[in-house]
Amino acid sequence: QVQLVESGGGSVQAGGSLRLSCTASGSTLPIRGIGWYRQAPGNQRERVAIINSGGTTNYADSVKGRFTISRDNAKNTVYLQMNSLKPEDTAVYYCNAVIRPYDWGQGTQVTVSS
């Protein structure tokens, strides 16, 4: 089973930036759609961005124009560049396959203060 490990979270003030990384361990990053998701306490898990095997991307309206998802297959890594962060972006961020997801990892915490 492929394991995906998230990193890069932290605390930042509103308007700041972070870059999250999602790296496959134990295997090469699968050649299929990968998404970034987030979940705040009391909220449903929300998919914020996806990238398919051909590089096509899509974003939730709430992050469109601010977040960019990309992948580097040579590094077995999917990235989420987050700019112009807002307090409402505060959540635990996870990555996973869009179709037939793997077991969810621990995610990485993003905290945006006003």
PDB file of N, CA and C in Angstrom:
ATOM      1  N   GLN A   1       0.842  -1.190   0.000  1.00  0.00           N
ATOM      2  CA  GLN A   1       0.000   0.000   0.000  1.00  0.00           C
ATOM      3  C   GLN A   1       0.884   1.248   0.000  1.00  0.00           C
ATOM      4  N   VAL A   2       0.578   2.175  -0.874  1.00  0.00           N
ATOM      5  CA  VAL A   2       1.295   3.438  -0.924  1.00  0.00           C
ATOM      6  C   VAL A   2       0.936   4.269   0.298  1.00  0.00           C
ATOM      7  N   GLN A   3       1.934   4.906   0.874  1.00  0.00           N
ATOM      8  CA  GLN A   3       1.716   5.844   1.966  1.00  0.00           C
ATOM      9  C   GLN A   3       2.123   7.240   1.519  1.00  0.00           C
ATOM     10  N   LEU A   4       1.270   8.190   1.787  1.00  0.00           N
ATOM     11  CA  LEU A   4       1.529   9.579   1.443  1.00  0.00           C
ATOM     12  C   LEU A   4       1.784  10.362   2.719  1.00  0.00           C
ATOM     13  N   VAL A   5       2.852  11.125   2.721  1.00  0.00           N
ATOM     14  CA  VAL A   5       3.262  11.881   3.890  1.00  0.00           C
ATOM     15  C   VAL A   5       3.224  13.360   3.569  1.00  0.00           C
ATOM     16  N   GLU A   6       2.461  14.105   4.354  1.00  0.00           N
ATOM     17  CA  GLU A   6       2.323  15.539   4.170  1.00  0.00           C
ATOM     18  C   GLU A   6       3.318  16.287   5.049  1.00  0.00           C
ATOM     19  N   SER A   7       3.804  17.402   4.549  1.00  0.00           N
ATOM     20  CA  SER A   7       4.707  18.241   5.319  1.00  0.00           C
ATOM     21  C   SER A   7       4.606  19.673   4.821  1.00  0.00           C
ATOM     22  N   GLY A   8       5.205  20.577   5.568  1.00  0.00           N
ATOM     23  CA  GLY A   8       5.274  21.968   5.150  1.00  0.00           C
ATOM     24  C   GLY A   8       4.315  22.902   5.847  1.00  0.00           C
ATOM     25  N   GLY A   9       3.447  22.373   6.680  1.00  0.00           N
ATOM     26  CA  GLY A   9       2.521  23.231   7.387  1.00  0.00           C
ATOM     27  C   GLY A   9       3.221  24.068   8.439  1.00  0.00           C
ATOM     28  N   GLY A  10       2.469  24.985   8.998  1.00  0.00           N
ATOM     29  CA  GLY A  10       3.006  25.859  10.018  1.00  0.00           C
ATOM     30  C   GLY A  10       2.038  26.968  10.322  1.00  0.00           C
ATOM     31  N   SER A  11       2.524  27.945  11.048  1.00  0.00           N
ATOM     32  CA  SER A  11       1.733  29.114  11.420  1.00  0.00           C
ATOM     33  C   SER A  11       2.204  30.319  10.635  1.00  0.00           C
ATOM     34  N   VAL A  12       1.255  31.060  10.113  1.00  0.00           N
ATOM     35  CA  VAL A  12       1.572  32.219   9.293  1.00  0.00           C
ATOM     36  C   VAL A  12       0.490  33.271   9.499  1.00  0.00           C
ATOM     37  N   GLN A  13       0.862  34.513   9.325  1.00  0.00           N
ATOM     38  CA  GLN A  13      -0.109  35.591   9.405  1.00  0.00           C
ATOM     39  C   GLN A  13      -0.898  35.700   8.108  1.00  0.00           C
ATOM     40  N   ALA A  14      -2.087  36.255   8.216  1.00  0.00           N
ATOM     41  CA  ALA A  14      -2.909  36.463   7.030  1.00  0.00           C
ATOM     42  C   ALA A  14      -2.119  37.202   5.963  1.00  0.00           C
ATOM     43  N   GLY A  15      -2.265  36.728   4.735  1.00  0.00           N
ATOM     44  CA  GLY A  15      -1.527  37.297   3.627  1.00  0.00           C
ATOM     45  C   GLY A  15      -0.227  36.592   3.332  1.00  0.00           C
ATOM     46  N   GLY A  16       0.189  35.718   4.206  1.00  0.00           N
ATOM     47  CA  GLY A  16       1.430  34.998   4.027  1.00  0.00           C
ATOM     48  C   GLY A  16       1.283  33.801   3.114  1.00  0.00           C
ATOM     49  N   SER A  17       2.373  33.057   2.985  1.00  0.00           N
ATOM     50  CA  SER A  17       2.427  31.921   2.075  1.00  0.00           C
ATOM     51  C   SER A  17       3.042  30.710   2.747  1.00  0.00           C
ATOM     52  N   LEU A  18       2.633  29.549   2.277  1.00  0.00           N
ATOM     53  CA  LEU A  18       3.222  28.282   2.671  1.00  0.00           C
ATOM     54  C   LEU A  18       3.229  27.367   1.460  1.00  0.00           C
ATOM     55  N   ARG A  19       4.165  26.441   1.432  1.00  0.00           N
ATOM     56  CA  ARG A  19       4.167  25.400   0.413  1.00  0.00           C
ATOM     57  C   ARG A  19       4.125  24.046   1.091  1.00  0.00           C
ATOM     58  N   LEU A  20       3.093  23.305   0.817  1.00  0.00           N
ATOM     59  CA  LEU A  20       2.938  21.973   1.352  1.00  0.00           C
ATOM     60  C   LEU A  20       3.487  20.948   0.374  1.00  0.00           C
ATOM     61  N   SER A  21       4.014  19.867   0.921  1.00  0.00           N
ATOM     62  CA  SER A  21       4.530  18.782   0.106  1.00  0.00           C
ATOM     63  C   SER A  21       3.839  17.489   0.479  1.00  0.00           C
ATOM     64  N   CYS A  22       3.613  16.667  -0.510  1.00  0.00           N
ATOM     65  CA  CYS A  22       3.016  15.353  -0.344  1.00  0.00           C
ATOM     66  C   CYS A  22       3.936  14.368  -1.041  1.00  0.00           C
ATOM     67  N   THR A  23       4.577  13.523  -0.267  1.00  0.00           N
ATOM     68  CA  THR A  23       5.574  12.609  -0.804  1.00  0.00           C
ATOM     69  C   THR A  23       5.150  11.169  -0.574  1.00  0.00           C
ATOM     70  N   ALA A  24       5.265  10.377  -1.600  1.00  0.00           N
ATOM     71  CA  ALA A  24       4.959   8.959  -1.500  1.00  0.00           C
ATOM     72  C   ALA A  24       6.133   8.229  -0.872  1.00  0.00           C
ATOM     73  N   SER A  25       5.828   7.432   0.118  1.00  0.00           N
ATOM     74  CA  SER A  25       6.840   6.587   0.729  1.00  0.00           C
ATOM     75  C   SER A  25       6.535   5.132   0.430  1.00  0.00           C
ATOM     76  N   GLY A  26       7.578   4.369   0.205  1.00  0.00           N
ATOM     77  CA  GLY A  26       7.410   2.957  -0.075  1.00  0.00           C
ATOM     78  C   GLY A  26       7.088   2.637  -1.519  1.00  0.00           C
ATOM     79  N   SER A  27       6.906   3.654  -2.322  1.00  0.00           N
ATOM     80  CA  SER A  27       6.562   3.441  -3.715  1.00  0.00           C
ATOM     81  C   SER A  27       6.723   4.735  -4.484  1.00  0.00           C
ATOM     82  N   THR A  28       6.741   4.612  -5.784  1.00  0.00           N
ATOM     83  CA  THR A  28       6.709   5.781  -6.645  1.00  0.00           C
ATOM     84  C   THR A  28       5.320   6.406  -6.588  1.00  0.00           C
ATOM     85  N   LEU A  29       5.270   7.714  -6.675  1.00  0.00           N
ATOM     86  CA  LEU A  29       3.985   8.405  -6.692  1.00  0.00           C
ATOM     87  C   LEU A  29       3.119   7.847  -7.811  1.00  0.00           C
ATOM     88  N   PRO A  30       1.922   7.400  -7.489  1.00  0.00           N
ATOM     89  CA  PRO A  30       1.067   6.813  -8.525  1.00  0.00           C
ATOM     90  C   PRO A  30       0.767   7.791  -9.655  1.00  0.00           C
ATOM     91  N   ILE A  31       0.681   7.261 -10.844  1.00  0.00           N
ATOM     92  CA  ILE A  31       0.358   8.086 -12.000  1.00  0.00           C
ATOM     93  C   ILE A  31      -1.167   8.119 -12.129  1.00  0.00           C
ATOM     94  N   ARG A  32      -1.784   8.913 -11.315  1.00  0.00           N
ATOM     95  CA  ARG A  32      -3.215   9.142 -11.347  1.00  0.00           C
ATOM     96  C   ARG A  32      -3.529  10.394 -10.533  1.00  0.00           C
ATOM     97  N   GLY A  33      -4.789  10.742 -10.476  1.00  0.00           N
ATOM     98  CA  GLY A  33      -5.150  11.988  -9.838  1.00  0.00           C
ATOM     99  C   GLY A  33      -4.851  12.023  -8.343  1.00  0.00           C
ATOM    100  N   ILE A  34      -4.263  13.116  -7.922  1.00  0.00           N
ATOM    101  CA  ILE A  34      -3.954  13.348  -6.516  1.00  0.00           C
ATOM    102  C   ILE A  34      -4.606  14.664  -6.116  1.00  0.00           C
ATOM    103  N   GLY A  35      -5.174  14.676  -4.929  1.00  0.00           N
ATOM    104  CA  GLY A  35      -5.816  15.875  -4.439  1.00  0.00           C
ATOM    105  C   GLY A  35      -5.279  16.308  -3.096  1.00  0.00           C
ATOM    106  N   TRP A  36      -5.402  17.599  -2.843  1.00  0.00           N
ATOM    107  CA  TRP A  36      -5.184  18.145  -1.517  1.00  0.00           C
ATOM    108  C   TRP A  36      -6.546  18.402  -0.889  1.00  0.00           C
ATOM    109  N   TYR A  37      -6.670  18.014   0.358  1.00  0.00           N
ATOM    110  CA  TYR A  37      -7.901  18.150   1.113  1.00  0.00           C
ATOM    111  C   TYR A  37      -7.596  18.865   2.419  1.00  0.00           C
ATOM    112  N   ARG A  38      -8.610  19.418   3.035  1.00  0.00           N
ATOM    113  CA  ARG A  38      -8.413  20.028   4.340  1.00  0.00           C
ATOM    114  C   ARG A  38      -9.632  19.788   5.212  1.00  0.00           C
ATOM    115  N   GLN A  39      -9.387  19.800   6.501  1.00  0.00           N
ATOM    116  CA  GLN A  39     -10.458  19.606   7.454  1.00  0.00           C
ATOM    117  C   GLN A  39     -10.168  20.404   8.713  1.00  0.00           C
ATOM    118  N   ALA A  40     -11.101  21.247   9.071  1.00  0.00           N
ATOM    119  CA  ALA A  40     -11.047  21.979  10.323  1.00  0.00           C
ATOM    120  C   ALA A  40     -11.961  21.284  11.325  1.00  0.00           C
ATOM    121  N   PRO A  41     -11.693  21.437  12.616  1.00  0.00           N
ATOM    122  CA  PRO A  41     -12.541  20.795  13.622  1.00  0.00           C
ATOM    123  C   PRO A  41     -14.011  21.152  13.430  1.00  0.00           C
ATOM    124  N   GLY A  42     -14.857  20.134  13.441  1.00  0.00           N
ATOM    125  CA  GLY A  42     -16.279  20.340  13.273  1.00  0.00           C
ATOM    126  C   GLY A  42     -16.739  20.470  11.837  1.00  0.00           C
ATOM    127  N   ASN A  43     -15.817  20.479  10.904  1.00  0.00           N
ATOM    128  CA  ASN A  43     -16.157  20.623   9.496  1.00  0.00           C
ATOM    129  C   ASN A  43     -15.953  19.321   8.742  1.00  0.00           C
ATOM    130  N   GLN A  44     -16.605  19.226   7.598  1.00  0.00           N
ATOM    131  CA  GLN A  44     -16.381  18.113   6.696  1.00  0.00           C
ATOM    132  C   GLN A  44     -15.037  18.278   5.998  1.00  0.00           C
ATOM    133  N   ARG A  45     -14.463  17.163   5.607  1.00  0.00           N
ATOM    134  CA  ARG A  45     -13.259  17.232   4.811  1.00  0.00           C
ATOM    135  C   ARG A  45     -13.603  17.833   3.456  1.00  0.00           C
ATOM    136  N   GLU A  46     -12.814  18.777   3.025  1.00  0.00           N
ATOM    137  CA  GLU A  46     -13.048  19.523   1.803  1.00  0.00           C
ATOM    138  C   GLU A  46     -11.887  19.323   0.847  1.00  0.00           C
ATOM    139  N   ARG A  47     -12.196  19.005  -0.391  1.00  0.00           N
ATOM    140  CA  ARG A  47     -11.164  18.919  -1.404  1.00  0.00           C
ATOM    141  C   ARG A  47     -10.895  20.310  -1.949  1.00  0.00           C
ATOM    142  N   VAL A  48      -9.654  20.738  -1.895  1.00  0.00           N
ATOM    143  CA  VAL A  48      -9.319  22.097  -2.291  1.00  0.00           C
ATOM    144  C   VAL A  48      -8.637  22.171  -3.644  1.00  0.00           C
ATOM    145  N   ALA A  49      -7.977  21.107  -4.071  1.00  0.00           N
ATOM    146  CA  ALA A  49      -7.272  21.132  -5.338  1.00  0.00           C
ATOM    147  C   ALA A  49      -6.995  19.714  -5.791  1.00  0.00           C
ATOM    148  N   ILE A  50      -7.004  19.496  -7.102  1.00  0.00           N
ATOM    149  CA  ILE A  50      -6.655  18.200  -7.663  1.00  0.00           C
ATOM    150  C   ILE A  50      -5.735  18.404  -8.860  1.00  0.00           C
ATOM    151  N   ILE A  51      -4.943  17.384  -9.121  1.00  0.00           N
ATOM    152  CA  ILE A  51      -4.120  17.359 -10.322  1.00  0.00           C
ATOM    153  C   ILE A  51      -4.163  15.945 -10.865  1.00  0.00           C
ATOM    154  N   ASN A  52      -4.449  15.803 -12.151  1.00  0.00           N
ATOM    155  CA  ASN A  52      -4.518  14.474 -12.725  1.00  0.00           C
ATOM    156  C   ASN A  52      -3.184  14.086 -13.348  1.00  0.00           C
ATOM    157  N   SER A  53      -3.152  12.887 -13.921  1.00  0.00           N
ATOM    158  CA  SER A  53      -1.894  12.358 -14.440  1.00  0.00           C
ATOM    159  C   SER A  53      -1.324  13.195 -15.570  1.00  0.00           C
ATOM    160  N   GLY A  54      -2.189  13.890 -16.289  1.00  0.00           N
ATOM    161  CA  GLY A  54      -1.731  14.732 -17.382  1.00  0.00           C
ATOM    162  C   GLY A  54      -1.396  16.151 -16.978  1.00  0.00           C
ATOM    163  N   GLY A  55      -1.557  16.464 -15.708  1.00  0.00           N
ATOM    164  CA  GLY A  55      -1.233  17.786 -15.225  1.00  0.00           C
ATOM    165  C   GLY A  55      -2.398  18.752 -15.165  1.00  0.00           C
ATOM    166  N   THR A  56      -3.580  18.306 -15.551  1.00  0.00           N
ATOM    167  CA  THR A  56      -4.751  19.158 -15.466  1.00  0.00           C
ATOM    168  C   THR A  56      -5.123  19.388 -14.005  1.00  0.00           C
ATOM    169  N   THR A  57      -5.441  20.607 -13.661  1.00  0.00           N
ATOM    170  CA  THR A  57      -5.733  20.968 -12.281  1.00  0.00           C
ATOM    171  C   THR A  57      -7.131  21.538 -12.144  1.00  0.00           C
ATOM    172  N   ASN A  58      -7.632  21.491 -10.921  1.00  0.00           N
ATOM    173  CA  ASN A  58      -8.899  22.095 -10.601  1.00  0.00           C
ATOM    174  C   ASN A  58      -8.862  22.520  -9.145  1.00  0.00           C
ATOM    175  N   TYR A  59      -9.615  23.562  -8.813  1.00  0.00           N
ATOM    176  CA  TYR A  59      -9.566  24.142  -7.487  1.00  0.00           C
ATOM    177  C   TYR A  59     -10.954  24.446  -6.967  1.00  0.00           C
ATOM    178  N   ALA A  60     -11.083  24.354  -5.657  1.00  0.00           N
ATOM    179  CA  ALA A  60     -12.288  24.837  -5.025  1.00  0.00           C
ATOM    180  C   ALA A  60     -12.370  26.348  -5.185  1.00  0.00           C
ATOM    181  N   ASP A  61     -13.589  26.849  -5.284  1.00  0.00           N
ATOM    182  CA  ASP A  61     -13.763  28.285  -5.459  1.00  0.00           C
ATOM    183  C   ASP A  61     -13.101  29.085  -4.343  1.00  0.00           C
ATOM    184  N   SER A  62     -13.080  28.529  -3.151  1.00  0.00           N
ATOM    185  CA  SER A  62     -12.556  29.249  -2.009  1.00  0.00           C
ATOM    186  C   SER A  62     -11.055  29.505  -2.084  1.00  0.00           C
ATOM    187  N   VAL A  63     -10.345  28.730  -2.907  1.00  0.00           N
ATOM    188  CA  VAL A  63      -8.897  28.889  -2.993  1.00  0.00           C
ATOM    189  C   VAL A  63      -8.432  29.277  -4.383  1.00  0.00           C
ATOM    190  N   LYS A  64      -9.332  29.343  -5.324  1.00  0.00           N
ATOM    191  CA  LYS A  64      -8.977  29.640  -6.707  1.00  0.00           C
ATOM    192  C   LYS A  64      -8.265  30.992  -6.799  1.00  0.00           C
ATOM    193  N   GLY A  65      -7.168  30.995  -7.501  1.00  0.00           N
ATOM    194  CA  GLY A  65      -6.384  32.202  -7.653  1.00  0.00           C
ATOM    195  C   GLY A  65      -5.352  32.408  -6.574  1.00  0.00           C
ATOM    196  N   ARG A  66      -5.436  31.635  -5.505  1.00  0.00           N
ATOM    197  CA  ARG A  66      -4.488  31.755  -4.401  1.00  0.00           C
ATOM    198  C   ARG A  66      -3.607  30.521  -4.235  1.00  0.00           C
ATOM    199  N   PHE A  67      -4.158  29.354  -4.523  1.00  0.00           N
ATOM    200  CA  PHE A  67      -3.427  28.093  -4.355  1.00  0.00           C
ATOM    201  C   PHE A  67      -3.052  27.531  -5.717  1.00  0.00           C
ATOM    202  N   THR A  68      -1.925  26.848  -5.772  1.00  0.00           N
ATOM    203  CA  THR A  68      -1.483  26.177  -6.981  1.00  0.00           C
ATOM    204  C   THR A  68      -1.004  24.777  -6.630  1.00  0.00           C
ATOM    205  N   ILE A  69      -1.572  23.784  -7.292  1.00  0.00           N
ATOM    206  CA  ILE A  69      -1.144  22.409  -7.105  1.00  0.00           C
ATOM    207  C   ILE A  69      -0.236  22.011  -8.259  1.00  0.00           C
ATOM    208  N   SER A  70       0.803  21.275  -7.961  1.00  0.00           N
ATOM    209  CA  SER A  70       1.729  20.813  -8.980  1.00  0.00           C
ATOM    210  C   SER A  70       2.312  19.479  -8.545  1.00  0.00           C
ATOM    211  N   ARG A  71       2.968  18.805  -9.474  1.00  0.00           N
ATOM    212  CA  ARG A  71       3.589  17.534  -9.128  1.00  0.00           C
ATOM    213  C   ARG A  71       4.931  17.397  -9.810  1.00  0.00           C
ATOM    214  N   ASP A  72       5.818  16.695  -9.137  1.00  0.00           N
ATOM    215  CA  ASP A  72       7.138  16.395  -9.652  1.00  0.00           C
ATOM    216  C   ASP A  72       7.317  14.893  -9.505  1.00  0.00           C
ATOM    217  N   ASN A  73       7.080  14.179 -10.582  1.00  0.00           N
ATOM    218  CA  ASN A  73       7.130  12.725 -10.509  1.00  0.00           C
ATOM    219  C   ASN A  73       8.528  12.209 -10.168  1.00  0.00           C
ATOM    220  N   ALA A  74       9.553  12.919 -10.599  1.00  0.00           N
ATOM    221  CA  ALA A  74      10.911  12.503 -10.294  1.00  0.00           C
ATOM    222  C   ALA A  74      11.188  12.520  -8.803  1.00  0.00           C
ATOM    223  N   LYS A  75      10.497  13.384  -8.081  1.00  0.00           N
ATOM    224  CA  LYS A  75      10.662  13.482  -6.638  1.00  0.00           C
ATOM    225  C   LYS A  75       9.533  12.806  -5.872  1.00  0.00           C
ATOM    226  N   ASN A  76       8.643  12.141  -6.585  1.00  0.00           N
ATOM    227  CA  ASN A  76       7.504  11.468  -5.963  1.00  0.00           C
ATOM    228  C   ASN A  76       6.705  12.414  -5.071  1.00  0.00           C
ATOM    229  N   THR A  77       6.528  13.630  -5.530  1.00  0.00           N
ATOM    230  CA  THR A  77       5.966  14.665  -4.681  1.00  0.00           C
ATOM    231  C   THR A  77       4.909  15.482  -5.409  1.00  0.00           C
ATOM    232  N   VAL A  78       3.843  15.789  -4.689  1.00  0.00           N
ATOM    233  CA  VAL A  78       2.837  16.748  -5.113  1.00  0.00           C
ATOM    234  C   VAL A  78       2.918  17.936  -4.166  1.00  0.00           C
ATOM    235  N   TYR A  79       2.842  19.125  -4.715  1.00  0.00           N
ATOM    236  CA  TYR A  79       2.960  20.340  -3.933  1.00  0.00           C
ATOM    237  C   TYR A  79       1.649  21.110  -3.918  1.00  0.00           C
ATOM    238  N   LEU A  80       1.480  21.901  -2.884  1.00  0.00           N
ATOM    239  CA  LEU A  80       0.407  22.874  -2.837  1.00  0.00           C
ATOM    240  C   LEU A  80       1.010  24.196  -2.389  1.00  0.00           C
ATOM    241  N   GLN A  81       1.150  25.106  -3.325  1.00  0.00           N
ATOM    242  CA  GLN A  81       1.617  26.445  -3.013  1.00  0.00           C
ATOM    243  C   GLN A  81       0.422  27.278  -2.594  1.00  0.00           C
ATOM    244  N   MET A  82       0.478  27.828  -1.407  1.00  0.00           N
ATOM    245  CA  MET A  82      -0.633  28.592  -0.859  1.00  0.00           C
ATOM    246  C   MET A  82      -0.174  30.023  -0.631  1.00  0.00           C
ATOM    247  N   ASN A  83      -0.783  30.937  -1.339  1.00  0.00           N
ATOM    248  CA  ASN A  83      -0.487  32.351  -1.213  1.00  0.00           C
ATOM    249  C   ASN A  83      -1.709  33.099  -0.704  1.00  0.00           C
ATOM    250  N   SER A  84      -1.472  34.298  -0.233  1.00  0.00           N
ATOM    251  CA  SER A  84      -2.555  35.151   0.263  1.00  0.00           C
ATOM    252  C   SER A  84      -3.445  34.408   1.242  1.00  0.00           C
ATOM    253  N   LEU A  85      -2.825  33.752   2.182  1.00  0.00           N
ATOM    254  CA  LEU A  85      -3.568  32.918   3.124  1.00  0.00           C
ATOM    255  C   LEU A  85      -4.507  33.744   3.986  1.00  0.00           C
ATOM    256  N   LYS A  86      -5.636  33.140   4.288  1.00  0.00           N
ATOM    257  CA  LYS A  86      -6.675  33.753   5.100  1.00  0.00           C
ATOM    258  C   LYS A  86      -6.913  32.910   6.339  1.00  0.00           C
ATOM    259  N   PRO A  87      -7.435  33.508   7.401  1.00  0.00           N
ATOM    260  CA  PRO A  87      -7.734  32.712   8.600  1.00  0.00           C
ATOM    261  C   PRO A  87      -8.632  31.515   8.318  1.00  0.00           C
ATOM    262  N   GLU A  88      -9.551  31.636   7.378  1.00  0.00           N
ATOM    263  CA  GLU A  88     -10.435  30.529   7.064  1.00  0.00           C
ATOM    264  C   GLU A  88      -9.735  29.371   6.365  1.00  0.00           C
ATOM    265  N   ASP A  89      -8.475  29.548   5.993  1.00  0.00           N
ATOM    266  CA  ASP A  89      -7.687  28.448   5.453  1.00  0.00           C
ATOM    267  C   ASP A  89      -7.126  27.548   6.545  1.00  0.00           C
ATOM    268  N   THR A  90      -7.280  27.955   7.787  1.00  0.00           N
ATOM    269  CA  THR A  90      -6.770  27.166   8.901  1.00  0.00           C
ATOM    270  C   THR A  90      -7.436  25.798   8.929  1.00  0.00           C
ATOM    271  N   ALA A  91      -6.631  24.757   8.903  1.00  0.00           N
ATOM    272  CA  ALA A  91      -7.129  23.386   8.871  1.00  0.00           C
ATOM    273  C   ALA A  91      -5.944  22.439   8.870  1.00  0.00           C
ATOM    274  N   VAL A  92      -6.257  21.163   9.010  1.00  0.00           N
ATOM    275  CA  VAL A  92      -5.274  20.126   8.741  1.00  0.00           C
ATOM    276  C   VAL A  92      -5.392  19.765   7.272  1.00  0.00           C
ATOM    277  N   TYR A  93      -4.286  19.762   6.574  1.00  0.00           N
ATOM    278  CA  TYR A  93      -4.263  19.488   5.147  1.00  0.00           C
ATOM    279  C   TYR A  93      -3.747  18.087   4.875  1.00  0.00           C
ATOM    280  N   TYR A  94      -4.440  17.392   4.001  1.00  0.00           N
ATOM    281  CA  TYR A  94      -4.112  16.024   3.639  1.00  0.00           C
ATOM    282  C   TYR A  94      -3.981  15.904   2.129  1.00  0.00           C
ATOM    283  N   CYS A  95      -3.218  14.932   1.688  1.00  0.00           N
ATOM    284  CA  CYS A  95      -3.206  14.585   0.280  1.00  0.00           C
ATOM    285  C   CYS A  95      -3.633  13.141   0.128  1.00  0.00           C
ATOM    286  N   ASN A  96      -4.237  12.837  -1.007  1.00  0.00           N
ATOM    287  CA  ASN A  96      -4.663  11.473  -1.262  1.00  0.00           C
ATOM    288  C   ASN A  96      -5.067  11.338  -2.721  1.00  0.00           C
ATOM    289  N   ALA A  97      -5.137  10.108  -3.163  1.00  0.00           N
ATOM    290  CA  ALA A  97      -5.631   9.832  -4.496  1.00  0.00           C
ATOM    291  C   ALA A  97      -7.101  10.219  -4.579  1.00  0.00           C
ATOM    292  N   VAL A  98      -7.476  10.784  -5.704  1.00  0.00           N
ATOM    293  CA  VAL A  98      -8.855  11.204  -5.892  1.00  0.00           C
ATOM    294  C   VAL A  98      -9.769   9.990  -6.029  1.00  0.00           C
ATOM    295  N   ILE A  99      -9.340   9.016  -6.801  1.00  0.00           N
ATOM    296  CA  ILE A  99     -10.091   7.784  -6.996  1.00  0.00           C
ATOM    297  C   ILE A  99      -9.420   6.675  -6.208  1.00  0.00           C
ATOM    298  N   ARG A 100     -10.228   5.904  -5.497  1.00  0.00           N
ATOM    299  CA  ARG A 100      -9.716   4.833  -4.642  1.00  0.00           C
ATOM    300  C   ARG A 100      -8.600   5.346  -3.737  1.00  0.00           C
ATOM    301  N   PRO A 101      -8.925   6.233  -2.814  1.00  0.00           N
ATOM    302  CA  PRO A 101      -7.903   6.811  -1.940  1.00  0.00           C
ATOM    303  C   PRO A 101      -7.245   5.775  -1.046  1.00  0.00           C
ATOM    304  N   TYR A 102      -6.028   6.085  -0.673  1.00  0.00           N
ATOM    305  CA  TYR A 102      -5.313   5.261   0.284  1.00  0.00           C
ATOM    306  C   TYR A 102      -5.782   5.594   1.698  1.00  0.00           C
ATOM    307  N   ASP A 103      -5.188   4.917   2.667  1.00  0.00           N
ATOM    308  CA  ASP A 103      -5.454   5.288   4.052  1.00  0.00           C
ATOM    309  C   ASP A 103      -4.995   6.723   4.272  1.00  0.00           C
ATOM    310  N   TRP A 104      -5.796   7.456   5.019  1.00  0.00           N
ATOM    311  CA  TRP A 104      -5.459   8.849   5.294  1.00  0.00           C
ATOM    312  C   TRP A 104      -4.316   8.944   6.292  1.00  0.00           C
ATOM    313  N   GLY A 105      -3.399   9.851   6.017  1.00  0.00           N
ATOM    314  CA  GLY A 105      -2.283  10.080   6.914  1.00  0.00           C
ATOM    315  C   GLY A 105      -2.634  11.072   8.003  1.00  0.00           C
ATOM    316  N   GLN A 106      -1.617  11.575   8.672  1.00  0.00           N
ATOM    317  CA  GLN A 106      -1.854  12.500   9.769  1.00  0.00           C
ATOM    318  C   GLN A 106      -2.047  13.936   9.312  1.00  0.00           C
ATOM    319  N   GLY A 107      -1.699  14.214   8.083  1.00  0.00           N
ATOM    320  CA  GLY A 107      -1.853  15.561   7.567  1.00  0.00           C
ATOM    321  C   GLY A 107      -0.806  16.511   8.128  1.00  0.00           C
ATOM    322  N   THR A 108      -0.932  17.760   7.732  1.00  0.00           N
ATOM    323  CA  THR A 108      -0.049  18.795   8.239  1.00  0.00           C
ATOM    324  C   THR A 108      -0.887  20.016   8.587  1.00  0.00           C
ATOM    325  N   GLN A 109      -0.642  20.574   9.751  1.00  0.00           N
ATOM    326  CA  GLN A 109      -1.456  21.661  10.268  1.00  0.00           C
ATOM    327  C   GLN A 109      -1.053  22.987   9.643  1.00  0.00           C
ATOM    328  N   VAL A 110      -2.041  23.709   9.180  1.00  0.00           N
ATOM    329  CA  VAL A 110      -1.856  25.073   8.694  1.00  0.00           C
ATOM    330  C   VAL A 110      -2.695  25.991   9.566  1.00  0.00           C
ATOM    331  N   THR A 111      -2.058  26.967  10.163  1.00  0.00           N
ATOM    332  CA  THR A 111      -2.745  27.921  11.014  1.00  0.00           C
ATOM    333  C   THR A 111      -2.460  29.328  10.510  1.00  0.00           C
ATOM    334  N   VAL A 112      -3.516  30.047  10.209  1.00  0.00           N
ATOM    335  CA  VAL A 112      -3.398  31.402   9.685  1.00  0.00           C
ATOM    336  C   VAL A 112      -4.039  32.349  10.687  1.00  0.00           C
ATOM    337  N   SER A 113      -3.270  33.266  11.189  1.00  0.00           N
ATOM    338  CA  SER A 113      -3.754  34.217  12.172  1.00  0.00           C
ATOM    339  C   SER A 113      -4.048  35.549  11.510  1.00  0.00           C
ATOM    340  N   SER A 114      -4.996  36.261  12.089  1.00  0.00           N
ATOM    341  CA  SER A 114      -5.356  37.573  11.572  1.00  0.00           C
ATOM    342  C   SER A 114      -4.641  38.682  12.312  1.00  0.00           C
TER     343      SER A 114
END
